[in-house]
């Protein structure tokens, strides 16, 4: 049985998913782990802080129709963290979630990077919990899921919808991460802890 951990980080757009995923990747790399970050947002900005620049997206290269090699899509960043950006259509044009599956299937044909790491982090937008964004879980790509929120209404609303989606997919919520905005008059941690409890989960970081 594979010991590679595949972890999805969900949350409302702008809540700090990419920043958190990058910091987790960097911390794990500093501990000697081999890490791959898979950016699943059409904005393709998940790896900027690790690589120091924007990198080409897999979907753009696939649509170009030319031959793709590993070095075209897998880039090395801070402390050896491997990074890929799935990319995908803008909102209203197509399903970015399904693009994730296409990109991962294609990646397996040109690279063994998914088998050469200890941890795979999927940075997944979750403003709208649609069938496409459930695809990584339904296809068995993800075994653990974390939700990032703050103590504010809209991030909590999005986080609650994401948790419902995970429940429908029989995927346990491994924990809630609160990216503090210093909101709720100093009660933000209390709100995040209560929210996690209501989801039968736990606040793992604040």
PDB file of C-alpha atoms in Angstrom:
ATOM      1  CA  UNK A   1       0.000   0.000   0.000  1.00  0.00           C
ATOM      2  CA  UNK A   2       1.322   3.451  -0.898  1.00  0.00           C
ATOM      3  CA  UNK A   3       2.449   5.614   2.007  1.00  0.00           C
ATOM      4  CA  UNK A   4       2.139   8.816  -0.031  1.00  0.00           C
ATOM      5  CA  UNK A   5      -0.310  11.265   1.544  1.00  0.00           C
ATOM      6  CA  UNK A   6      -2.654  13.107  -0.813  1.00  0.00           C
ATOM      7  CA  UNK A   7      -4.148  16.119   0.961  1.00  0.00           C
ATOM      8  CA  UNK A   8      -6.641  18.648  -0.412  1.00  0.00           C
ATOM      9  CA  UNK A   9      -6.863  22.150   1.004  1.00  0.00           C
ATOM     10  CA  UNK A  10     -10.227  23.799   0.327  1.00  0.00           C
ATOM     11  CA  UNK A  11     -11.599  27.224   1.129  1.00  0.00           C
ATOM     12  CA  UNK A  12     -13.188  30.386  -0.165  1.00  0.00           C
ATOM     13  CA  UNK A  13     -11.250  32.322  -2.785  1.00  0.00           C
ATOM     14  CA  UNK A  14      -8.904  34.831  -1.168  1.00  0.00           C
ATOM     15  CA  UNK A  15      -8.920  33.136   2.239  1.00  0.00           C
ATOM     16  CA  UNK A  16      -5.251  32.153   1.996  1.00  0.00           C
ATOM     17  CA  UNK A  17      -5.269  28.618   0.591  1.00  0.00           C
ATOM     18  CA  UNK A  18      -2.253  29.097  -1.654  1.00  0.00           C
ATOM     19  CA  UNK A  19      -0.280  30.870   1.054  1.00  0.00           C
ATOM     20  CA  UNK A  20      -1.102  28.139   3.569  1.00  0.00           C
ATOM     21  CA  UNK A  21      -0.380  25.303   1.137  1.00  0.00           C
ATOM     22  CA  UNK A  22       2.956  26.888   0.216  1.00  0.00           C
ATOM     23  CA  UNK A  23       3.942  27.301   3.853  1.00  0.00           C
ATOM     24  CA  UNK A  24       2.969  23.719   4.687  1.00  0.00           C
ATOM     25  CA  UNK A  25       4.991  22.511   1.708  1.00  0.00           C
ATOM     26  CA  UNK A  26       8.001  24.605   2.729  1.00  0.00           C
ATOM     27  CA  UNK A  27       7.846  23.428   6.351  1.00  0.00           C
ATOM     28  CA  UNK A  28       7.585  19.773   5.329  1.00  0.00           C
ATOM     29  CA  UNK A  29      10.480  20.182   2.886  1.00  0.00           C
ATOM     30  CA  UNK A  30      12.602  21.692   5.646  1.00  0.00           C
ATOM     31  CA  UNK A  31      11.894  18.549   7.667  1.00  0.00           C
ATOM     32  CA  UNK A  32      13.293  16.449   4.827  1.00  0.00           C
ATOM     33  CA  UNK A  33      10.044  15.369   3.175  1.00  0.00           C
ATOM     34  CA  UNK A  34       9.575  15.262  -0.591  1.00  0.00           C
ATOM     35  CA  UNK A  35       6.593  17.426  -1.471  1.00  0.00           C
ATOM     36  CA  UNK A  36       4.519  18.109  -4.579  1.00  0.00           C
ATOM     37  CA  UNK A  37       2.118  21.057  -4.756  1.00  0.00           C
ATOM     38  CA  UNK A  38      -0.682  20.758  -7.320  1.00  0.00           C
ATOM     39  CA  UNK A  39      -2.283  24.119  -8.006  1.00  0.00           C
ATOM     40  CA  UNK A  40      -5.891  23.529  -9.068  1.00  0.00           C
ATOM     41  CA  UNK A  41      -7.050  27.129  -9.372  1.00  0.00           C
ATOM     42  CA  UNK A  42      -7.617  28.584 -12.866  1.00  0.00           C
ATOM     43  CA  UNK A  43      -5.667  31.649 -11.653  1.00  0.00           C
ATOM     44  CA  UNK A  44      -2.586  29.368 -11.530  1.00  0.00           C
ATOM     45  CA  UNK A  45      -1.010  31.219  -8.617  1.00  0.00           C
ATOM     46  CA  UNK A  46      -0.504  28.382  -6.133  1.00  0.00           C
ATOM     47  CA  UNK A  47       3.236  28.015  -6.714  1.00  0.00           C
ATOM     48  CA  UNK A  48       4.357  31.635  -7.097  1.00  0.00           C
ATOM     49  CA  UNK A  49       5.856  31.961  -3.612  1.00  0.00           C
ATOM     50  CA  UNK A  50       7.664  28.618  -3.921  1.00  0.00           C
ATOM     51  CA  UNK A  51       9.052  29.040  -7.437  1.00  0.00           C
ATOM     52  CA  UNK A  52       9.297  32.820  -7.465  1.00  0.00           C
ATOM     53  CA  UNK A  53       7.369  33.275 -10.702  1.00  0.00           C
ATOM     54  CA  UNK A  54       4.361  32.030 -12.607  1.00  0.00           C
ATOM     55  CA  UNK A  55       4.834  28.689 -14.311  1.00  0.00           C
ATOM     56  CA  UNK A  56       3.059  27.295 -17.415  1.00  0.00           C
ATOM     57  CA  UNK A  57      -0.196  25.467 -16.763  1.00  0.00           C
ATOM     58  CA  UNK A  58      -0.784  21.895 -17.836  1.00  0.00           C
ATOM     59  CA  UNK A  59      -4.123  22.664 -19.463  1.00  0.00           C
ATOM     60  CA  UNK A  60      -2.626  25.420 -21.624  1.00  0.00           C
ATOM     61  CA  UNK A  61       0.146  23.094 -22.789  1.00  0.00           C
ATOM     62  CA  UNK A  62      -2.286  20.248 -23.456  1.00  0.00           C
ATOM     63  CA  UNK A  63      -4.546  22.544 -25.488  1.00  0.00           C
ATOM     64  CA  UNK A  64      -1.533  23.703 -27.507  1.00  0.00           C
ATOM     65  CA  UNK A  65      -1.333  20.137 -28.780  1.00  0.00           C
ATOM     66  CA  UNK A  66       2.444  19.854 -28.744  1.00  0.00           C
ATOM     67  CA  UNK A  67       4.545  17.128 -27.163  1.00  0.00           C
ATOM     68  CA  UNK A  68       4.916  17.662 -23.424  1.00  0.00           C
ATOM     69  CA  UNK A  69       7.803  16.464 -21.290  1.00  0.00           C
ATOM     70  CA  UNK A  70       8.161  16.371 -17.521  1.00  0.00           C
ATOM     71  CA  UNK A  71      10.359  19.472 -17.440  1.00  0.00           C
ATOM     72  CA  UNK A  72       7.613  21.417 -19.214  1.00  0.00           C
ATOM     73  CA  UNK A  73       5.133  21.007 -16.359  1.00  0.00           C
ATOM     74  CA  UNK A  74       7.033  20.057 -13.181  1.00  0.00           C
ATOM     75  CA  UNK A  75       9.063  22.876 -11.628  1.00  0.00           C
ATOM     76  CA  UNK A  76      11.279  22.818  -8.558  1.00  0.00           C
ATOM     77  CA  UNK A  77      10.863  25.512  -5.934  1.00  0.00           C
ATOM     78  CA  UNK A  78      11.966  26.234  -2.380  1.00  0.00           C
ATOM     79  CA  UNK A  79      13.889  23.397  -0.713  1.00  0.00           C
ATOM     80  CA  UNK A  80      13.160  21.108  -3.653  1.00  0.00           C
ATOM     81  CA  UNK A  81       9.361  21.337  -3.481  1.00  0.00           C
ATOM     82  CA  UNK A  82       7.967  20.176  -6.837  1.00  0.00           C
ATOM     83  CA  UNK A  83       5.172  22.302  -8.280  1.00  0.00           C
ATOM     84  CA  UNK A  84       2.646  21.972 -11.082  1.00  0.00           C
ATOM     85  CA  UNK A  85      -0.216  24.247 -12.081  1.00  0.00           C
ATOM     86  CA  UNK A  86      -3.274  22.611 -13.603  1.00  0.00           C
ATOM     87  CA  UNK A  87      -4.830  25.833 -14.869  1.00  0.00           C
ATOM     88  CA  UNK A  88      -8.156  25.614 -16.628  1.00  0.00           C
ATOM     89  CA  UNK A  89     -11.012  27.722 -17.946  1.00  0.00           C
ATOM     90  CA  UNK A  90     -12.192  30.998 -16.518  1.00  0.00           C
ATOM     91  CA  UNK A  91     -15.523  30.969 -14.627  1.00  0.00           C
ATOM     92  CA  UNK A  92     -18.464  30.433 -16.952  1.00  0.00           C
ATOM     93  CA  UNK A  93     -16.344  28.884 -19.706  1.00  0.00           C
ATOM     94  CA  UNK A  94     -15.891  25.303 -18.542  1.00  0.00           C
ATOM     95  CA  UNK A  95     -15.364  23.025 -15.559  1.00  0.00           C
ATOM     96  CA  UNK A  96     -11.995  23.542 -13.902  1.00  0.00           C
ATOM     97  CA  UNK A  97     -12.596  20.564 -11.618  1.00  0.00           C
ATOM     98  CA  UNK A  98     -12.733  18.152 -14.530  1.00  0.00           C
ATOM     99  CA  UNK A  99      -9.586  19.743 -15.857  1.00  0.00           C
ATOM    100  CA  UNK A 100      -7.825  18.539 -12.719  1.00  0.00           C
ATOM    101  CA  UNK A 101      -8.561  14.920 -13.629  1.00  0.00           C
ATOM    102  CA  UNK A 102      -7.438  15.395 -17.232  1.00  0.00           C
ATOM    103  CA  UNK A 103      -4.217  17.056 -16.090  1.00  0.00           C
ATOM    104  CA  UNK A 104      -3.369  14.427 -13.463  1.00  0.00           C
ATOM    105  CA  UNK A 105      -4.025  11.576 -15.900  1.00  0.00           C
ATOM    106  CA  UNK A 106      -1.771  13.308 -18.429  1.00  0.00           C
ATOM    107  CA  UNK A 107       0.909  13.959 -15.792  1.00  0.00           C
ATOM    108  CA  UNK A 108       1.096  10.252 -15.021  1.00  0.00           C
ATOM    109  CA  UNK A 109       1.951   9.597 -18.665  1.00  0.00           C
ATOM    110  CA  UNK A 110       4.928  11.969 -18.761  1.00  0.00           C
ATOM    111  CA  UNK A 111       6.247  11.877 -15.183  1.00  0.00           C
ATOM    112  CA  UNK A 112       6.628   9.684 -12.121  1.00  0.00           C
ATOM    113  CA  UNK A 113       6.619  12.648  -9.761  1.00  0.00           C
ATOM    114  CA  UNK A 114       3.377  11.493  -8.100  1.00  0.00           C
ATOM    115  CA  UNK A 115       5.156   8.299  -7.024  1.00  0.00           C
ATOM    116  CA  UNK A 116       8.421   9.994  -6.033  1.00  0.00           C
ATOM    117  CA  UNK A 117       7.169  12.209  -3.205  1.00  0.00           C
ATOM    118  CA  UNK A 118       5.934  11.716   0.361  1.00  0.00           C
ATOM    119  CA  UNK A 119       3.201  14.343   0.306  1.00  0.00           C
ATOM    120  CA  UNK A 120       0.956  15.744  -2.428  1.00  0.00           C
ATOM    121  CA  UNK A 121      -0.886  18.963  -1.581  1.00  0.00           C
ATOM    122  CA  UNK A 122      -3.839  19.957  -3.772  1.00  0.00           C
ATOM    123  CA  UNK A 123      -4.694  23.665  -3.555  1.00  0.00           C
ATOM    124  CA  UNK A 124      -8.382  23.634  -4.518  1.00  0.00           C
ATOM    125  CA  UNK A 125     -10.771  26.609  -4.758  1.00  0.00           C
ATOM    126  CA  UNK A 126     -14.086  25.959  -3.076  1.00  0.00           C
ATOM    127  CA  UNK A 127     -16.375  28.953  -3.503  1.00  0.00           C
ATOM    128  CA  UNK A 128     -18.727  26.678  -5.457  1.00  0.00           C
ATOM    129  CA  UNK A 129     -18.849  23.004  -4.535  1.00  0.00           C
ATOM    130  CA  UNK A 130     -19.700  21.502  -7.916  1.00  0.00           C
ATOM    131  CA  UNK A 131     -19.378  18.022  -9.365  1.00  0.00           C
ATOM    132  CA  UNK A 132     -16.141  18.997 -11.035  1.00  0.00           C
ATOM    133  CA  UNK A 133     -14.358  19.938  -7.852  1.00  0.00           C
ATOM    134  CA  UNK A 134     -15.508  16.715  -6.208  1.00  0.00           C
ATOM    135  CA  UNK A 135     -13.826  14.785  -9.020  1.00  0.00           C
ATOM    136  CA  UNK A 136     -10.381  14.556  -7.351  1.00  0.00           C
ATOM    137  CA  UNK A 137     -11.975  12.861  -4.345  1.00  0.00           C
ATOM    138  CA  UNK A 138     -14.297  10.645  -6.379  1.00  0.00           C
ATOM    139  CA  UNK A 139     -11.342   9.520  -8.496  1.00  0.00           C
ATOM    140  CA  UNK A 140      -9.371   8.566  -5.406  1.00  0.00           C
ATOM    141  CA  UNK A 141      -6.743  11.289  -5.792  1.00  0.00           C
ATOM    142  CA  UNK A 142      -7.355  12.718  -2.324  1.00  0.00           C
ATOM    143  CA  UNK A 143      -7.497  10.881   0.986  1.00  0.00           C
ATOM    144  CA  UNK A 144      -7.539  13.817   3.426  1.00  0.00           C
ATOM    145  CA  UNK A 145      -9.237  17.199   3.265  1.00  0.00           C
ATOM    146  CA  UNK A 146      -8.755  20.380   5.261  1.00  0.00           C
ATOM    147  CA  UNK A 147     -10.807  23.561   5.088  1.00  0.00           C
ATOM    148  CA  UNK A 148      -9.370  27.032   5.567  1.00  0.00           C
ATOM    149  CA  UNK A 149     -11.625  29.736   6.945  1.00  0.00           C
ATOM    150  CA  UNK A 150     -11.616  32.815   9.128  1.00  0.00           C
ATOM    151  CA  UNK A 151     -14.127  34.030  11.685  1.00  0.00           C
ATOM    152  CA  UNK A 152     -15.992  36.045   9.067  1.00  0.00           C
ATOM    153  CA  UNK A 153     -19.401  35.179   7.648  1.00  0.00           C
ATOM    154  CA  UNK A 154     -18.604  34.494   3.976  1.00  0.00           C
ATOM    155  CA  UNK A 155     -15.533  32.268   4.560  1.00  0.00           C
ATOM    156  CA  UNK A 156     -17.552  30.318   7.146  1.00  0.00           C
ATOM    157  CA  UNK A 157     -20.474  30.047   4.712  1.00  0.00           C
ATOM    158  CA  UNK A 158     -18.175  28.671   1.997  1.00  0.00           C
ATOM    159  CA  UNK A 159     -16.492  26.334   4.473  1.00  0.00           C
ATOM    160  CA  UNK A 160     -19.861  24.966   5.557  1.00  0.00           C
ATOM    161  CA  UNK A 161     -20.829  24.254   1.941  1.00  0.00           C
ATOM    162  CA  UNK A 162     -17.502  22.508   1.370  1.00  0.00           C
ATOM    163  CA  UNK A 163     -18.035  20.361   4.456  1.00  0.00           C
ATOM    164  CA  UNK A 164     -21.464  19.327   3.133  1.00  0.00           C
ATOM    165  CA  UNK A 165     -19.852  18.350  -0.157  1.00  0.00           C
ATOM    166  CA  UNK A 166     -17.237  16.258   1.632  1.00  0.00           C
ATOM    167  CA  UNK A 167     -19.959  14.579   3.683  1.00  0.00           C
ATOM    168  CA  UNK A 168     -21.858  13.605   0.530  1.00  0.00           C
ATOM    169  CA  UNK A 169     -18.637  12.056  -0.789  1.00  0.00           C
ATOM    170  CA  UNK A 170     -18.052  10.127   2.451  1.00  0.00           C
ATOM    171  CA  UNK A 171     -14.740  11.934   2.852  1.00  0.00           C
ATOM    172  CA  UNK A 172     -13.865  12.787   6.453  1.00  0.00           C
ATOM    173  CA  UNK A 173     -12.881  16.354   7.213  1.00  0.00           C
ATOM    174  CA  UNK A 174      -9.414  16.072   8.739  1.00  0.00           C
ATOM    175  CA  UNK A 175      -9.516  19.514  10.277  1.00  0.00           C
ATOM    176  CA  UNK A 176     -10.233  23.223  10.043  1.00  0.00           C
ATOM    177  CA  UNK A 177      -7.490  25.832   9.677  1.00  0.00           C
ATOM    178  CA  UNK A 178      -8.282  29.400  10.696  1.00  0.00           C
ATOM    179  CA  UNK A 179      -6.337  32.040   8.789  1.00  0.00           C
ATOM    180  CA  UNK A 180      -7.002  34.850  11.222  1.00  0.00           C
ATOM    181  CA  UNK A 181      -8.176  38.213   9.916  1.00  0.00           C
ATOM    182  CA  UNK A 182      -8.447  39.573  13.477  1.00  0.00           C
ATOM    183  CA  UNK A 183     -12.191  39.636  12.975  1.00  0.00           C
ATOM    184  CA  UNK A 184     -15.167  39.171  15.307  1.00  0.00           C
ATOM    185  CA  UNK A 185     -13.904  41.526  18.025  1.00  0.00           C
ATOM    186  CA  UNK A 186     -11.285  39.132  19.347  1.00  0.00           C
ATOM    187  CA  UNK A 187     -13.577  36.078  19.291  1.00  0.00           C
ATOM    188  CA  UNK A 188     -12.260  34.645  16.029  1.00  0.00           C
ATOM    189  CA  UNK A 189     -10.522  31.613  17.525  1.00  0.00           C
ATOM    190  CA  UNK A 190     -13.579  30.820  19.640  1.00  0.00           C
ATOM    191  CA  UNK A 191     -15.819  31.042  16.559  1.00  0.00           C
ATOM    192  CA  UNK A 192     -13.492  28.829  14.513  1.00  0.00           C
ATOM    193  CA  UNK A 193     -13.317  26.227  17.291  1.00  0.00           C
ATOM    194  CA  UNK A 194     -17.101  26.179  17.668  1.00  0.00           C
ATOM    195  CA  UNK A 195     -17.517  25.915  13.900  1.00  0.00           C
ATOM    196  CA  UNK A 196     -15.138  22.944  13.742  1.00  0.00           C
ATOM    197  CA  UNK A 197     -17.005  21.247  16.589  1.00  0.00           C
ATOM    198  CA  UNK A 198     -20.315  21.685  14.757  1.00  0.00           C
ATOM    199  CA  UNK A 199     -18.726  19.848  11.820  1.00  0.00           C
ATOM    200  CA  UNK A 200     -17.590  17.038  14.139  1.00  0.00           C
ATOM    201  CA  UNK A 201     -14.031  18.043  13.380  1.00  0.00           C
ATOM    202  CA  UNK A 202     -11.308  20.081  15.095  1.00  0.00           C
ATOM    203  CA  UNK A 203      -9.401  23.317  14.710  1.00  0.00           C
ATOM    204  CA  UNK A 204      -5.870  22.206  13.822  1.00  0.00           C
ATOM    205  CA  UNK A 205      -4.230  25.614  13.409  1.00  0.00           C
ATOM    206  CA  UNK A 206      -4.993  29.252  14.161  1.00  0.00           C
TER     207      UNK A 206
END
